[in-house]
Amino acid sequence: MPELPEVDAARHLVIRHCSGQSISKVLCNESGGGPRDGQFDDIVISDGVDAAQLTKALQGRTLKTVQRKGKQMWFELSGDGPSPLFHFGMTGSFTVKGVKALKYKEFKVRDDEWPPRFTKLELVFSKGTCLAFSDPRRLGRIKLRASPSLEPPISDLGPDPVVGPFPLQPFHEALKKIQAPIKAVLLDQERVVCGVGNWVADEVLFHSAVYPGTPAGALSDAQVQALHSAIVNVCSVACEVGADSSRFPPEWLFHYRWGNGKGGDRLPDGRKIVFETCAGRTTAWVPEAQKGTAAAKVAKRGQKRKATDTQLEDKEARVKVPKRPAPSKKAKKTEKANRDEGDNVVFVKKQRNPPAKRIDYASKKAAVPSSRGPKPSKRKASVTATDPKHKASHKPAAAKSTKAKAKSSSRRK
């Protein structure tokens, strides 16, 4: 992600090649051969600004200079009207036609063809200079502001360590009131400083020998002073060399931090570089150089203890009401025997869908009747052919039915 030094290098690029020229043409639709080629990107060109409004605000006006605060930059144009404000996001960049593109460590600007791929806005100046703003990931923003320095987002930013002023005392007083990790505080553009991104934060913490997870309010006076000096020094040196990392001092952590722990990253003197997540970002630090303060260690221990207590509470809650074990085969046999004897059996696990009871009809017929005698049947006893009293009445049943049929037919006649 372009941070303060990279944005400052882009500012100088635009001033060097475009300053003093008027904007003769504004091309607002995406170009360069990306998937949205020919479309107006209303995400990057934000705040409801359409192509007609942007063209009217820029065309015919002369670029006087380019300003920057933190990671934000804006054009100062002649005449009345709003100024364009640019934020680079993760992959935004400016490119001038015929000029070698700026180099970024985490992404590459494709300038082998014109316009560059994913160009969102192209400005053509009076002397033929072409300037393109490209952004593959569409996290950059182009806004219009009447007074950029007096309106959000510029007015909400903390002090800029290069443009200034960035005095030590207010910086120290602000840190005393904050208990968040110092790296998270540095990354917040509206708190104590602006323009500091991930690699700059790691660099200044390395130079000031401060562990990134140290609570900001726990820093000593000496640590705060060292941190303030490191922020000013790192940002100023990086801007002086145009954010060209090959010209950064050789002792900087920047040169050795890009392996993310995959290749046994170490400094030239053998000190190990450790990678962990802090403030939601991959953080590179050197344990031998950046000793964590006692407060940071206590806070870390407290977090572990809290997590352990929670785990114990969860464990106790789980074992409070233990599950009753399923009865063994022996217990089932005992339960069946007790049921036959008429005993009440306790501790019987109910089955959700018990199997249907099988009835042995053969054994029922052969069973000896009890002393009480058979239960009286609700239905009438069936007449059997073996009963001598009913032999005569049983056989003519069919004849009776025949007579009944004849009688009924005679009635019909």
XYZ file of C-alpha atoms in Angstrom:
413
model
C 0.000 0.000 0.000
C 1.444 3.427 -0.914
C 2.366 5.187 2.324
C 3.560 8.725 3.011
C 6.905 8.418 1.127
C 5.314 6.793 -1.968
C 2.493 9.361 -2.122
C 5.043 12.161 -1.780
C 7.031 10.673 -4.674
C 3.846 10.673 -6.800
C 3.265 14.314 -5.866
C 6.724 15.279 -7.119
C 6.157 13.275 -10.332
C 3.007 15.269 -11.168
C 4.598 18.628 -10.268
C 7.687 17.884 -12.354
C 5.827 16.954 -15.560
C 2.418 18.678 -15.390
C 2.735 21.850 -13.308
C 1.950 25.086 -15.170
C -0.079 23.350 -17.922
C -3.820 23.584 -18.432
C -6.018 20.496 -18.655
C -7.281 20.229 -22.217
C -9.063 16.871 -22.030
C -10.607 14.745 -19.253
C -11.149 11.015 -19.939
C -13.325 9.588 -17.151
C -14.105 6.106 -18.442
C -11.816 3.221 -17.564
C -9.183 2.342 -20.142
C -6.126 0.152 -20.552
C -7.795 -3.167 -21.310
C -9.230 -4.129 -17.929
C -12.549 -5.973 -17.461
C -14.393 -2.651 -16.916
C -12.916 -0.988 -20.000
C -15.104 1.859 -21.275
C -17.144 2.112 -18.071
C -17.279 4.946 -15.546
C -16.033 3.674 -12.168
C -18.413 5.209 -9.620
C -16.606 3.433 -6.760
C -13.185 4.997 -7.315
C -14.665 8.324 -8.473
C -16.804 8.649 -5.368
C -19.231 10.890 -3.460
C -21.759 10.749 -6.289
C -19.553 12.666 -8.738
C -20.405 11.760 -12.333
C -18.392 12.125 -15.536
C -19.977 15.467 -16.490
C -19.275 17.028 -13.074
C -15.666 15.843 -13.049
C -15.034 17.085 -16.584
C -16.554 20.484 -15.824
C -14.483 20.833 -12.612
C -11.142 20.077 -14.312
C -11.197 20.960 -18.017
C -9.615 24.283 -18.991
C -8.007 24.932 -15.593
C -4.245 25.176 -15.019
C -2.407 22.986 -12.501
C -0.612 25.379 -10.132
C 0.841 22.857 -7.677
C 0.120 19.580 -5.839
C -0.294 19.352 -2.065
C -0.122 16.381 0.306
C -1.023 15.518 3.887
C -0.470 11.984 5.105
C -1.532 9.641 2.330
C -3.904 12.176 0.752
C -2.914 14.504 -2.105
C -4.813 17.132 -4.066
C -4.369 19.475 -7.028
C -4.436 23.248 -6.691
C -5.982 24.589 -9.905
C -6.432 28.103 -11.306
C -9.796 29.818 -11.308
C -12.910 29.014 -9.325
C -14.205 25.525 -8.730
C -13.493 22.418 -6.687
C -10.146 20.640 -6.590
C -9.609 16.909 -7.167
C -8.513 14.952 -4.094
C -6.719 11.600 -4.497
C -6.248 8.671 -2.107
C -4.251 5.723 -3.427
C -5.811 2.926 -1.356
C -3.861 -0.328 -1.748
C -2.786 -0.178 -5.407
C -3.431 3.349 -6.676
C -0.721 5.217 -8.597
C -0.002 8.082 -11.002
C 1.809 7.452 -14.286
C 3.053 9.972 -16.865
C 3.214 8.833 -20.476
C 6.798 8.270 -21.606
C 8.168 8.459 -18.030
C 9.275 5.386 -16.113
C 6.611 4.408 -13.577
C 7.279 4.607 -9.868
C 8.237 1.313 -8.219
C 6.238 -0.191 -5.379
C 7.351 -3.129 -3.290
C 3.959 -4.863 -3.061
C 2.596 -4.326 -6.603
C 3.751 -3.362 -10.098
C 2.401 -0.587 -12.322
C 2.038 -1.772 -15.925
C 3.421 1.061 -18.051
C 4.596 -0.948 -21.077
C 1.474 0.212 -22.948
C -0.565 3.413 -22.789
C -2.823 3.954 -21.022
C -1.820 1.629 -18.174
C -4.178 -1.223 -17.356
C -6.989 -0.264 -14.929
C -6.715 3.473 -15.658
C -9.684 5.197 -13.974
C -8.908 8.796 -14.978
C -6.661 10.230 -17.697
C -5.831 13.922 -17.997
C -4.347 15.362 -21.196
C -2.497 18.672 -20.663
C -1.936 21.567 -23.047
C 1.632 20.558 -23.960
C 0.583 16.992 -24.741
C 1.521 15.488 -21.373
C -0.735 12.607 -20.411
C -1.308 11.731 -16.746
C -3.157 8.555 -15.695
C -4.507 7.437 -12.317
C -4.814 3.628 -12.204
C -6.066 1.325 -9.461
C -6.499 -2.448 -10.036
C -8.131 -3.199 -6.664
C -10.491 -0.173 -6.772
C -9.719 0.840 -3.166
C -8.397 4.268 -4.137
C -10.683 7.307 -4.222
C -11.072 10.458 -6.332
C -13.197 13.201 -4.732
C -13.983 16.850 -5.413
C -13.524 19.398 -2.597
C -14.000 23.175 -2.606
C -11.344 23.657 0.101
C -9.533 20.315 0.507
C -7.369 21.290 3.507
C -10.389 22.563 5.468
C -12.775 19.670 4.733
C -12.837 15.966 5.579
C -10.985 13.752 5.088
C -7.973 16.140 5.228
C -9.284 18.134 8.199
C -9.741 14.913 10.227
C -6.133 13.769 9.879
C -3.497 13.882 12.594
C -0.288 15.912 12.109
C 2.001 15.109 9.182
C 5.581 14.244 10.309
C 7.185 15.773 7.188
C 4.955 18.715 6.274
C 4.428 19.450 9.970
C 4.011 20.778 12.483
C 4.562 17.606 14.530
C 5.647 18.685 18.044
C 6.745 16.136 20.675
C 4.672 17.361 23.654
C 1.158 16.912 22.162
C 2.272 13.552 20.765
C 3.406 12.467 24.248
C 0.243 13.716 25.962
C -1.998 11.925 23.460
C -0.177 8.595 23.888
C -0.542 8.699 27.702
C -4.341 8.462 27.370
C -4.342 5.450 25.016
C -4.047 1.814 26.075
C -4.274 0.284 22.588
C -1.112 -1.353 21.118
C 1.270 1.314 19.871
C 1.276 -0.069 16.313
C -2.531 0.218 16.120
C -2.256 3.834 17.290
C 0.326 4.669 14.617
C -1.827 3.144 11.874
C -4.850 5.226 12.892
C -4.564 8.265 10.594
C -6.704 10.492 12.819
C -5.107 9.926 16.243
C -1.530 11.074 16.804
C 0.097 11.111 13.343
C -0.884 10.567 9.694
C 0.871 8.979 6.743
C 2.258 6.007 8.696
C 1.359 2.658 7.114
C 2.391 -0.918 7.807
C 6.050 -0.904 6.755
C 6.724 2.594 8.136
C 5.190 1.608 11.507
C 7.385 -1.494 11.739
C 10.456 0.525 10.717
C 9.996 3.290 13.295
C 9.235 0.793 16.085
C 12.410 -1.100 15.182
C 14.479 2.109 15.246
C 13.026 3.143 18.617
C 13.386 -0.378 20.111
C 9.683 -0.615 21.008
C 7.693 -3.844 20.862
C 4.672 -3.306 18.506
C 2.167 -4.724 21.014
C 3.163 -2.423 23.866
C 0.205 -0.362 25.180
C 0.737 3.231 24.075
C 0.143 4.596 27.580
C 2.813 2.280 29.015
C 5.695 3.804 27.004
C 8.334 5.579 29.032
C 9.332 9.191 28.329
C 12.535 7.990 26.679
C 10.636 5.557 24.459
C 8.152 8.223 23.365
C 10.974 10.598 22.479
C 12.815 7.866 20.551
C 9.616 6.939 18.708
C 8.864 10.560 17.767
C 12.392 11.032 16.406
C 12.198 7.757 14.461
C 8.902 8.756 12.792
C 10.317 12.082 11.627
C 13.637 10.564 10.530
C 12.289 7.533 8.627
C 9.612 9.525 6.760
C 11.988 12.390 5.910
C 14.790 10.132 4.627
C 12.363 8.027 2.538
C 10.888 11.203 0.976
C 14.329 12.650 0.223
C 15.256 9.629 -1.919
C 11.878 9.652 -3.701
C 10.679 6.465 -1.949
C 13.298 4.506 -3.912
C 13.885 1.567 -1.564
C 17.248 0.745 -3.164
C 18.496 4.041 -1.693
C 17.191 3.425 1.840
C 19.960 3.062 4.471
C 21.251 -0.549 4.490
C 20.566 -1.007 8.221
C 16.826 -0.505 7.771
C 14.468 -3.389 8.537
C 12.703 -2.668 5.228
C 15.300 -4.587 3.213
C 14.855 -7.865 5.132
C 11.161 -7.999 6.078
C 9.470 -9.219 2.905
C 9.839 -12.985 3.366
C 7.003 -13.083 5.932
C 8.881 -15.758 7.854
C 9.078 -18.252 4.964
C 12.837 -18.085 4.451
C 14.275 -17.724 7.962
C 14.448 -13.931 7.751
C 17.361 -12.388 9.640
C 19.258 -9.119 9.758
C 22.834 -9.079 8.425
C 24.139 -9.377 12.008
C 22.150 -12.614 12.519
C 19.292 -11.266 14.619
C 16.037 -13.052 13.829
C 12.994 -11.244 12.390
C 9.711 -12.485 13.862
C 6.350 -12.127 12.114
C 3.051 -11.918 13.953
C -0.322 -10.214 13.554
C -0.721 -6.915 15.370
C -3.547 -4.421 14.771
C -4.842 -6.782 12.085
C -1.653 -6.438 10.001
C 1.367 -8.665 9.445
C 4.030 -7.217 11.722
C 7.805 -7.691 11.453
C 9.892 -7.095 14.584
C 13.228 -8.142 16.080
C 12.964 -9.577 19.632
C 16.642 -8.959 20.406
C 16.245 -5.251 19.573
C 12.649 -4.563 20.602
C 12.233 -5.698 24.183
C 8.603 -5.744 25.296
C 7.899 -3.555 28.322
C 6.764 -5.079 31.613
C 3.293 -3.644 31.017
C 3.063 -5.423 27.664
C 4.123 -8.722 29.217
C 1.643 -8.324 32.066
C -1.159 -7.505 29.619
C -0.289 -10.543 27.529
C -0.206 -12.752 30.641
C -3.564 -11.319 31.727
C -5.106 -12.171 28.367
C -3.830 -15.752 28.630
C -5.129 -16.053 32.210
C -8.516 -14.699 31.175
C -8.715 -17.199 28.327
C -7.725 -20.034 30.707
C -10.381 -19.012 33.246
C -13.014 -18.966 30.515
C -11.979 -22.426 29.368
C -12.213 -23.749 32.947
C -15.651 -22.209 33.419
C -16.819 -23.795 30.192
C -15.389 -27.133 31.286
C -17.145 -26.950 34.682
C -20.419 -26.062 32.974
C -20.052 -29.050 30.708
C -19.419 -31.561 33.527
C -22.061 -30.206 35.933
C -24.779 -32.595 34.732
C -23.058 -35.740 33.480
C -24.791 -37.912 30.937
C -26.286 -41.140 32.304
C -24.481 -44.103 30.771
C -26.464 -46.514 28.624
C -27.384 -49.760 30.494
C -25.205 -52.772 29.771
C -26.502 -56.075 28.390
C -26.465 -57.557 31.900
C -28.565 -54.645 33.225
C -31.064 -55.117 30.410
C -31.458 -58.827 31.249
C -31.970 -58.022 34.945
C -34.526 -55.391 34.049
C -36.456 -57.893 31.893
C -36.462 -60.503 34.666
C -37.693 -57.949 37.208
C -40.440 -56.859 34.852
C -41.642 -60.472 34.550
C -41.792 -60.702 38.367
C -43.837 -57.521 38.499
C -41.184 -55.391 40.183
C -40.888 -51.699 39.478
C -37.625 -51.126 37.710
C -35.829 -47.795 37.892
C -32.943 -46.523 35.686
C -34.322 -47.811 32.421
C -33.195 -45.955 29.323
C -36.220 -45.342 27.122
C -35.902 -46.064 23.458
C -37.150 -43.451 21.066
C -38.774 -45.967 18.729
C -39.162 -49.279 20.612
C -39.608 -52.356 18.398
C -43.120 -53.782 18.002
C -43.934 -56.566 20.455
C -44.120 -59.980 18.854
C -47.135 -62.126 19.777
C -46.873 -65.933 19.737
C -50.417 -67.052 18.890
C -49.579 -70.783 19.062
C -48.399 -70.510 22.662
C -51.520 -68.507 23.529
C -53.839 -71.360 22.387
C -51.819 -73.944 24.273
C -51.653 -71.855 27.436
C -53.503 -73.184 30.505
C -56.318 -70.873 31.632
C -55.850 -69.176 34.963
C -57.929 -70.040 38.044
C -59.995 -66.945 37.587
C -61.301 -68.266 34.292
C -61.302 -66.698 30.890
C -62.328 -63.121 30.509
C -65.833 -62.758 29.059
C -65.663 -61.783 25.414
C -67.508 -58.739 24.198
C -68.398 -60.525 20.973
C -70.819 -63.481 20.749
C -69.204 -66.904 20.742
C -68.726 -68.209 17.249
C -70.820 -71.235 16.181
C -68.646 -74.196 15.209
C -69.538 -77.215 13.134
C -68.351 -79.611 15.920
C -71.168 -78.531 18.258
C -73.982 -81.220 17.900
C -76.688 -78.814 19.080
C -76.056 -76.492 16.233
C -75.361 -78.972 13.424
C -78.800 -78.544 11.873
C -78.834 -74.825 12.213
C -75.344 -74.457 10.825
C -75.611 -76.365 7.535
C -78.870 -74.916 6.155
C -77.447 -71.425 6.365
C -76.902 -71.375 2.631
C -80.444 -72.758 2.001
C -81.975 -70.054 4.114
C -80.237 -67.493 2.135
C -81.528 -69.095 -1.113
C -85.115 -69.033 0.159
C -84.721 -65.465 1.200
C -83.527 -64.630 -2.292
C -86.548 -66.411 -3.868
C -88.940 -64.627 -1.505
C -87.475 -61.263 -2.355
C -87.703 -61.988 -6.084
C -91.392 -63.019 -5.782
C -92.147 -59.776 -4.019
C -90.647 -57.861 -6.857
C -92.931 -59.669 -9.304
